[in-house]
Amino acid sequence: MKNPVFFLFFSFCLCAGSWAKGYGPGHFSHTMVIQGPLKANSLYEIHLRPEILERLNKNENDLRIFDLSTNEIPYVIIRNDIPAQRPEAFPFEIIRYDEESSAQTLVIRNQTGSRMINTLELETGTADFQKTVRLFGGYHTGKWTFLKEDTFYDFSSHISLKKTSLAFQESDYPFYKLILTDRRTDGQEEENLRLRYKDLDFSTRSRRNKMISISGVTGIRNNPKDPVVLYDQKSVTRFVPSQDKEGDTIITLDEGINFSRIYFQVADMYYFRDAALYGKQDDDDEYGYLTAGPIYCFSLSGLNDTRNFLDCEVPGIKQYQVRIRNRGNPAL
């Protein structure tokens, strides 16, 4: 089943068949009237009935919607895809642990046998570290196959940012080996990088030669995510950021549009901020909370990570306000 989603202005009819520019409903081989009540300038959704679907061509480009004045109404066909299944988690047992001056080696076993997984999640209470991790898989502990190299990190004493999961190609090995090191594995010297501004500290020097406590490992099979369909996008540039008495950045947007994600184009190379989105329908109303989350960008010592958006399903609010907490740092 497929659904067209469209903006409606008046009562309308649904038409299928051959079409030429300038024609109206009377020139189509099949029509169907959609009954109201309908509100002008609103978004509606309907189900396409089998008698309509079987008359469409294979490209589905001969469907038209008209109002009573034969004005064409825009629409989008949304396919009813089967949603992805929930992730499956499997407990792992640490059967061997070795610790050297600059490396930690773990050998783990899937307690449920050979299961397909594509992610390993490390459980640790240690803060402020940065580790290179190399992952191997094996059907026994005498022979290992290299799977992936990645980075685990934690900056939680300065900002809410950490990564202790490792995604790799789906495998069914019953045994895995992880080697965590402080030094680079390509033979080059580790850079002595210090990057700090007030409460932000990404210095790599303080995170060397630090063993982390590992309380457990979980194997996860993440199923493919539903594809994200981009139906439309709009760039907003006509705004003037201001700052309140706390030094936070305030951006007001008089757009009144529906959206599911808002992106921020930031020129700074390094940043971490907490951002929040608010909205209101009338000028006399107070702003109501919609969503919040961190936005950040950094690239240092082998790490590259960026998050410059907030997700929020909003119903076309008249006015939006973005608040970015700078916490004494310069405005972005």
CSV table of C-alpha atoms in Angstrom, one decimal:
chain,number,residue,atom,x,y,z
A,1,MET,CA,0.0,0.0,0.0
A,2,LYS,CA,1.2,3.5,-0.8
A,3,ASN,CA,0.0,6.8,0.5
A,4,PRO,CA,0.1,10.2,-1.2
A,5,VAL,CA,0.7,13.1,1.1
A,6,PHE,CA,-0.2,16.5,-0.3
A,7,PHE,CA,-1.2,20.1,0.5
A,8,LEU,CA,-5.0,20.7,0.0
A,9,PHE,CA,-6.8,23.9,-0.5
A,10,PHE,CA,-10.4,22.8,-1.3
A,11,SER,CA,-12.3,19.6,-2.1
A,12,PHE,CA,-10.4,17.7,-4.8
A,13,CYS,CA,-10.5,14.7,-7.0
A,14,LEU,CA,-7.9,12.0,-7.7
A,15,CYS,CA,-7.1,11.2,-11.3
A,16,ALA,CA,-5.1,8.4,-13.0
A,17,GLY,CA,-4.3,7.9,-16.7
A,18,SER,CA,-2.6,9.7,-19.5
A,19,TRP,CA,-2.1,13.4,-19.0
A,20,ALA,CA,-1.1,16.5,-20.9
A,21,LYS,CA,-0.3,19.9,-19.7
A,22,GLY,CA,-3.4,22.1,-19.4
A,23,TYR,CA,-5.9,19.2,-19.0
A,24,GLY,CA,-8.2,18.8,-16.0
A,25,PRO,CA,-10.0,15.8,-14.4
A,26,GLY,CA,-12.3,15.3,-17.4
A,27,HIS,CA,-9.3,14.3,-19.6
A,28,PHE,CA,-8.3,11.3,-17.4
A,29,SER,CA,-9.4,7.7,-17.9
A,30,HIS,CA,-10.2,7.3,-14.2
A,31,THR,CA,-11.2,9.7,-11.5
A,32,MET,CA,-12.2,9.4,-7.8
A,33,VAL,CA,-13.6,12.1,-5.6
A,34,ILE,CA,-12.2,12.5,-2.1
A,35,GLN,CA,-14.8,13.8,0.3
A,36,GLY,CA,-14.1,16.4,3.1
A,37,PRO,CA,-14.3,18.1,5.4
A,38,LEU,CA,-11.0,19.8,4.4
A,39,LYS,CA,-9.2,22.8,5.8
A,40,ALA,CA,-7.4,25.2,3.5
A,41,ASN,CA,-3.6,25.2,3.5
A,42,SER,CA,-3.4,21.9,5.5
A,43,LEU,CA,-1.5,18.6,5.1
A,44,TYR,CA,-3.6,15.4,4.6
A,45,GLU,CA,-2.8,11.8,4.1
A,46,ILE,CA,-4.9,9.2,2.2
A,47,HIS,CA,-4.5,5.5,1.3
A,48,LEU,CA,-4.4,4.7,-2.4
A,49,ARG,CA,-7.1,2.1,-3.2
A,50,PRO,CA,-6.3,-1.0,-5.3
A,51,GLU,CA,-8.5,0.3,-8.2
A,52,ILE,CA,-6.2,3.4,-8.4
A,53,LEU,CA,-2.9,1.5,-8.0
A,54,GLU,CA,-3.7,-1.0,-10.8
A,55,ARG,CA,-4.4,1.9,-13.2
A,56,LEU,CA,-1.1,3.7,-12.6
A,57,ASN,CA,1.9,3.1,-14.9
A,58,LYS,CA,5.0,1.4,-13.4
A,59,ASN,CA,6.7,4.8,-12.7
A,60,GLU,CA,3.6,6.1,-10.9
A,61,ASN,CA,4.0,9.4,-12.6
A,62,ASP,CA,0.5,9.7,-14.1
A,63,LEU,CA,-1.3,10.4,-10.9
A,64,ARG,CA,-2.8,14.0,-10.5
A,65,ILE,CA,-4.8,15.7,-7.8
A,66,PHE,CA,-7.1,18.7,-8.6
A,67,ASP,CA,-9.2,21.0,-6.5
A,68,LEU,CA,-12.7,22.1,-7.6
A,69,SER,CA,-11.1,24.9,-9.7
A,70,THR,CA,-8.9,22.3,-11.6
A,71,ASN,CA,-5.8,23.7,-9.9
A,72,GLU,CA,-3.3,20.9,-9.5
A,73,ILE,CA,-2.4,20.0,-5.9
A,74,PRO,CA,1.2,18.8,-5.0
A,75,TYR,CA,1.7,15.5,-3.3
A,76,VAL,CA,4.3,12.9,-2.3
A,77,ILE,CA,3.9,9.1,-2.4
A,78,ILE,CA,5.1,7.5,0.8
A,79,ARG,CA,5.8,3.8,0.5
A,80,ASN,CA,4.9,1.5,3.4
A,81,ASP,CA,8.3,-0.1,3.9
A,82,ILE,CA,8.7,-2.8,6.5
A,83,PRO,CA,10.4,-1.2,9.6
A,84,ALA,CA,13.8,-2.6,10.7
A,85,GLN,CA,13.8,-5.1,13.5
A,86,ARG,CA,15.0,-4.2,16.9
A,87,PRO,CA,18.7,-4.8,17.8
A,88,GLU,CA,19.6,-8.1,19.4
A,89,ALA,CA,22.0,-8.1,22.3
A,90,PHE,CA,24.2,-11.1,23.4
A,91,PRO,CA,26.3,-11.3,26.6
A,92,PHE,CA,30.0,-11.9,26.3
A,93,GLU,CA,32.3,-13.5,28.8
A,94,ILE,CA,35.9,-12.2,29.3
A,95,ILE,CA,37.9,-15.4,29.3
A,96,ARG,CA,41.4,-13.8,29.2
A,97,TYR,CA,42.8,-10.4,30.2
A,98,ASP,CA,46.4,-9.2,29.7
A,99,GLU,CA,47.8,-5.9,30.7
A,100,GLU,CA,51.1,-4.4,29.6
A,101,SER,CA,52.6,-1.0,30.0
A,102,SER,CA,50.7,0.6,27.2
A,103,ALA,CA,48.2,-2.1,26.0
A,104,GLN,CA,45.2,-4.1,27.3
A,105,THR,CA,44.2,-7.3,25.6
A,106,LEU,CA,40.8,-9.0,26.1
A,107,VAL,CA,39.7,-12.3,24.7
A,108,ILE,CA,35.9,-12.6,24.9
A,109,ARG,CA,33.4,-15.5,24.2
A,110,ASN,CA,29.8,-15.3,23.1
A,111,GLN,CA,27.9,-17.0,25.9
A,112,THR,CA,25.1,-17.9,23.5
A,113,GLY,CA,27.4,-19.6,20.9
A,114,SER,CA,28.0,-18.5,17.3
A,115,ARG,CA,25.6,-15.6,16.6
A,116,MET,CA,25.7,-12.9,13.9
A,117,ILE,CA,26.7,-9.6,15.4
A,118,ASN,CA,28.1,-6.3,14.0
A,119,THR,CA,28.7,-4.2,17.1
A,120,LEU,CA,30.6,-4.6,20.4
A,121,GLU,CA,29.9,-2.4,23.3
A,122,LEU,CA,32.5,-1.9,26.0
A,123,GLU,CA,31.2,-1.3,29.6
A,124,THR,CA,33.6,0.9,31.6
A,125,GLY,CA,33.3,3.4,34.4
A,126,THR,CA,36.6,5.1,33.5
A,127,ALA,CA,36.5,8.7,32.4
A,128,ASP,CA,38.9,10.8,30.3
A,129,PHE,CA,40.7,8.4,28.0
A,130,GLN,CA,41.5,7.9,24.3
A,131,LYS,CA,42.4,4.4,23.1
A,132,THR,CA,43.2,2.8,19.7
A,133,VAL,CA,41.3,-0.5,19.6
A,134,ARG,CA,42.0,-3.4,17.2
A,135,LEU,CA,39.4,-6.1,16.8
A,136,PHE,CA,40.0,-9.7,15.8
A,137,GLY,CA,37.6,-12.6,15.4
A,138,GLY,CA,38.2,-16.4,15.5
A,139,TYR,CA,36.4,-19.8,15.6
A,140,HIS,CA,39.0,-20.8,18.3
A,141,THR,CA,41.6,-18.9,20.3
A,142,GLY,CA,44.5,-20.2,18.3
A,143,LYS,CA,43.9,-18.3,15.1
A,144,TRP,CA,42.6,-14.8,14.7
A,145,THR,CA,41.3,-12.8,11.7
A,146,PHE,CA,41.7,-9.0,11.8
A,147,LEU,CA,38.4,-7.2,11.5
A,148,LYS,CA,38.8,-3.5,12.2
A,149,GLU,CA,40.7,-0.7,13.9
A,150,ASP,CA,38.9,2.2,15.5
A,151,THR,CA,39.0,4.5,18.5
A,152,PHE,CA,37.4,4.5,22.0
A,153,TYR,CA,37.3,7.8,23.8
A,154,ASP,CA,35.8,9.6,26.8
A,155,PHE,CA,35.8,13.3,27.5
A,156,SER,CA,33.1,13.2,30.2
A,157,SER,CA,34.9,15.3,32.8
A,158,HIS,CA,34.8,18.2,30.4
A,159,ILE,CA,31.9,17.6,28.1
A,160,SER,CA,29.2,14.9,27.6
A,161,LEU,CA,31.0,13.1,24.8
A,162,LYS,CA,32.2,9.4,24.7
A,163,LYS,CA,32.4,6.5,22.3
A,164,THR,CA,32.8,2.9,23.6
A,165,SER,CA,31.2,0.9,20.8
A,166,LEU,CA,32.8,-0.7,17.8
A,167,ALA,CA,30.8,-1.4,14.6
A,168,PHE,CA,32.2,-3.9,12.1
A,169,GLN,CA,31.1,-6.2,9.2
A,170,GLU,CA,28.5,-8.7,10.5
A,171,SER,CA,30.3,-11.9,11.7
A,172,ASP,CA,29.4,-15.1,13.5
A,173,TYR,CA,32.7,-15.7,15.4
A,174,PRO,CA,32.3,-17.2,18.8
A,175,PHE,CA,35.5,-15.6,20.0
A,176,TYR,CA,36.8,-12.0,19.6
A,177,LYS,CA,40.0,-10.3,20.7
A,178,LEU,CA,40.3,-6.6,21.5
A,179,ILE,CA,43.7,-4.9,21.9
A,180,LEU,CA,43.5,-1.4,23.4
A,181,THR,CA,46.6,0.8,23.1
A,182,ASP,CA,47.6,4.4,23.9
A,183,ARG,CA,50.1,4.7,21.1
A,184,ARG,CA,49.5,4.8,17.4
A,185,THR,CA,49.8,1.5,15.6
A,186,ASP,CA,51.3,2.9,12.3
A,187,GLY,CA,54.8,3.3,13.7
A,188,GLN,CA,54.6,7.1,13.9
A,189,GLU,CA,55.1,9.1,17.1
A,190,GLU,CA,51.9,10.3,18.9
A,191,GLU,CA,51.3,14.0,18.5
A,192,ASN,CA,51.5,16.2,21.6
A,193,LEU,CA,48.4,18.2,21.0
A,194,ARG,CA,46.9,20.6,23.5
A,195,LEU,CA,43.5,22.2,22.6
A,196,ARG,CA,41.8,24.0,25.4
A,197,TYR,CA,39.5,27.0,26.0
A,198,LYS,CA,38.0,27.5,29.5
A,199,ASP,CA,35.9,24.4,30.2
A,200,LEU,CA,36.7,22.7,26.9
A,201,ASP,CA,39.8,20.4,27.0
A,202,PHE,CA,40.7,18.0,24.1
A,203,SER,CA,44.3,17.7,25.1
A,204,THR,CA,45.8,14.3,24.2
A,205,ARG,CA,48.7,14.4,26.6
A,206,SER,CA,46.7,13.8,29.7
A,207,ARG,CA,45.1,10.6,28.2
A,208,ARG,CA,48.2,8.6,27.5
A,209,ASN,CA,49.3,5.5,29.4
A,210,LYS,CA,46.1,5.2,31.3
A,211,MET,CA,44.5,1.7,31.8
A,212,ILE,CA,40.7,1.6,31.8
A,213,SER,CA,38.6,-0.7,34.0
A,214,ILE,CA,36.4,-3.0,31.9
A,215,SER,CA,33.4,-4.5,33.6
A,216,GLY,CA,31.8,-6.3,30.6
A,217,VAL,CA,31.3,-6.5,26.9
A,218,THR,CA,28.0,-6.9,25.0
A,219,GLY,CA,27.6,-8.1,21.4
A,220,ILE,CA,24.9,-6.4,19.4
A,221,ARG,CA,23.3,-7.2,16.1
A,222,ASN,CA,22.0,-3.9,14.7
A,223,ASN,CA,19.6,-4.5,11.8
A,224,PRO,CA,19.7,-2.1,8.8
A,225,LYS,CA,18.1,1.2,9.6
A,226,ASP,CA,15.0,2.4,7.7
A,227,PRO,CA,16.2,4.6,4.8
A,228,VAL,CA,15.8,8.3,5.5
A,229,VAL,CA,13.8,9.9,2.6
A,230,LEU,CA,14.5,13.6,2.0
A,231,TYR,CA,11.3,15.1,0.5
A,232,ASP,CA,12.3,18.7,0.7
A,233,GLN,CA,14.8,21.1,2.2
A,234,LYS,CA,15.1,24.8,2.8
A,235,SER,CA,18.0,27.0,3.7
A,236,VAL,CA,17.5,29.8,6.1
A,237,THR,CA,20.1,32.6,6.1
A,238,ARG,CA,18.1,35.8,6.9
A,239,PHE,CA,18.6,36.0,10.6
A,240,VAL,CA,20.8,37.9,13.0
A,241,PRO,CA,22.1,36.0,16.0
A,242,SER,CA,22.1,37.8,19.3
A,243,GLN,CA,23.3,37.0,22.8
A,244,ASP,CA,21.4,37.1,26.1
A,245,LYS,CA,22.8,38.2,29.5
A,246,GLU,CA,24.3,34.8,30.1
A,247,GLY,CA,26.2,35.0,26.8
A,248,ASP,CA,24.2,32.4,25.1
A,249,THR,CA,23.4,32.7,21.4
A,250,ILE,CA,19.8,33.3,20.4
A,251,ILE,CA,18.5,32.8,16.8
A,252,THR,CA,14.9,33.6,15.9
A,253,LEU,CA,13.4,32.0,12.8
A,254,ASP,CA,10.0,33.3,11.5
A,255,GLU,CA,9.4,30.4,9.1
A,256,GLY,CA,6.3,28.4,10.1
A,257,ILE,CA,7.4,25.3,8.2
A,258,ASN,CA,7.2,21.5,8.9
A,259,PHE,CA,10.6,19.8,9.3
A,260,SER,CA,12.1,16.7,11.0
A,261,ARG,CA,15.7,17.9,11.3
A,262,ILE,CA,17.4,21.2,11.5
A,263,TYR,CA,21.1,21.6,10.5
A,264,PHE,CA,23.5,24.3,11.6
A,265,GLN,CA,26.3,25.4,9.3
A,266,VAL,CA,29.1,26.4,11.6
A,267,ALA,CA,32.5,27.7,10.3
A,268,ASP,CA,34.4,26.9,13.5
A,269,MET,CA,36.8,23.9,13.2
A,270,TYR,CA,36.4,22.9,16.9
A,271,TYR,CA,33.3,23.4,19.0
A,272,PHE,CA,31.0,21.7,21.5
A,273,ARG,CA,27.7,23.3,22.6
A,274,ASP,CA,24.4,22.4,24.0
A,275,ALA,CA,21.6,23.6,21.7
A,276,ALA,CA,17.8,23.7,22.3
A,277,LEU,CA,14.9,24.4,20.0
A,278,TYR,CA,11.7,26.3,21.1
A,279,GLY,CA,8.6,27.4,19.3
A,280,LYS,CA,5.4,29.3,19.5
A,281,GLN,CA,2.3,29.9,17.4
A,282,ASP,CA,1.3,33.5,18.3
A,283,ASP,CA,3.4,36.5,19.0
A,284,ASP,CA,1.9,36.9,22.5
A,285,ASP,CA,2.7,33.3,23.5
A,286,GLU,CA,5.8,32.2,25.4
A,287,TYR,CA,8.3,29.9,23.7
A,288,GLY,CA,7.6,26.2,24.4
A,289,TYR,CA,10.3,23.6,24.5
A,290,LEU,CA,10.6,21.3,21.5
A,291,THR,CA,13.9,19.4,21.7
A,292,ALA,CA,17.6,19.8,22.8
A,293,GLY,CA,20.9,18.1,22.2
A,294,PRO,CA,24.7,18.6,21.7
A,295,ILE,CA,26.2,19.9,18.6
A,296,TYR,CA,30.0,19.5,18.1
A,297,CYS,CA,32.9,19.2,15.7
A,298,PHE,CA,36.5,18.1,16.4
A,299,SER,CA,39.3,16.5,14.5
A,300,LEU,CA,42.4,15.6,16.4
A,301,SER,CA,44.7,12.8,17.2
A,302,GLY,CA,43.0,10.4,14.7
A,303,LEU,CA,39.5,11.3,15.9
A,304,ASN,CA,37.0,12.9,13.5
A,305,ASP,CA,33.4,13.4,14.7
A,306,THR,CA,30.7,15.9,13.8
A,307,ARG,CA,27.1,16.4,14.9
A,308,ASN,CA,25.6,19.6,13.6
A,309,PHE,CA,21.8,18.9,13.8
A,310,LEU,CA,18.8,18.5,16.0
A,311,ASP,CA,16.0,16.1,15.3
A,312,CYS,CA,12.4,17.1,16.0
A,313,GLU,CA,9.0,16.4,14.3
A,314,VAL,CA,7.3,19.8,14.4
A,315,PRO,CA,3.8,20.7,13.1
A,316,GLY,CA,4.6,24.0,11.3
A,317,ILE,CA,5.0,26.3,14.2
A,318,LYS,CA,4.8,30.0,13.3
A,319,GLN,CA,8.1,31.1,15.1
A,320,TYR,CA,11.1,29.1,16.2
A,321,GLN,CA,13.9,30.1,18.6
A,322,VAL,CA,17.3,28.3,18.8
A,323,ARG,CA,19.3,28.8,22.0
A,324,ILE,CA,23.0,27.7,22.0
A,325,ARG,CA,24.7,27.6,25.4
A,326,ASN,CA,28.2,29.0,25.1
A,327,ARG,CA,29.2,28.6,28.8
A,328,GLY,CA,31.7,31.5,28.6
A,329,ASN,CA,33.2,30.4,25.2
A,330,PRO,CA,33.1,32.6,22.1
A,331,ALA,CA,29.9,32.6,20.1
A,332,LEU,CA,29.9,30.3,17.1
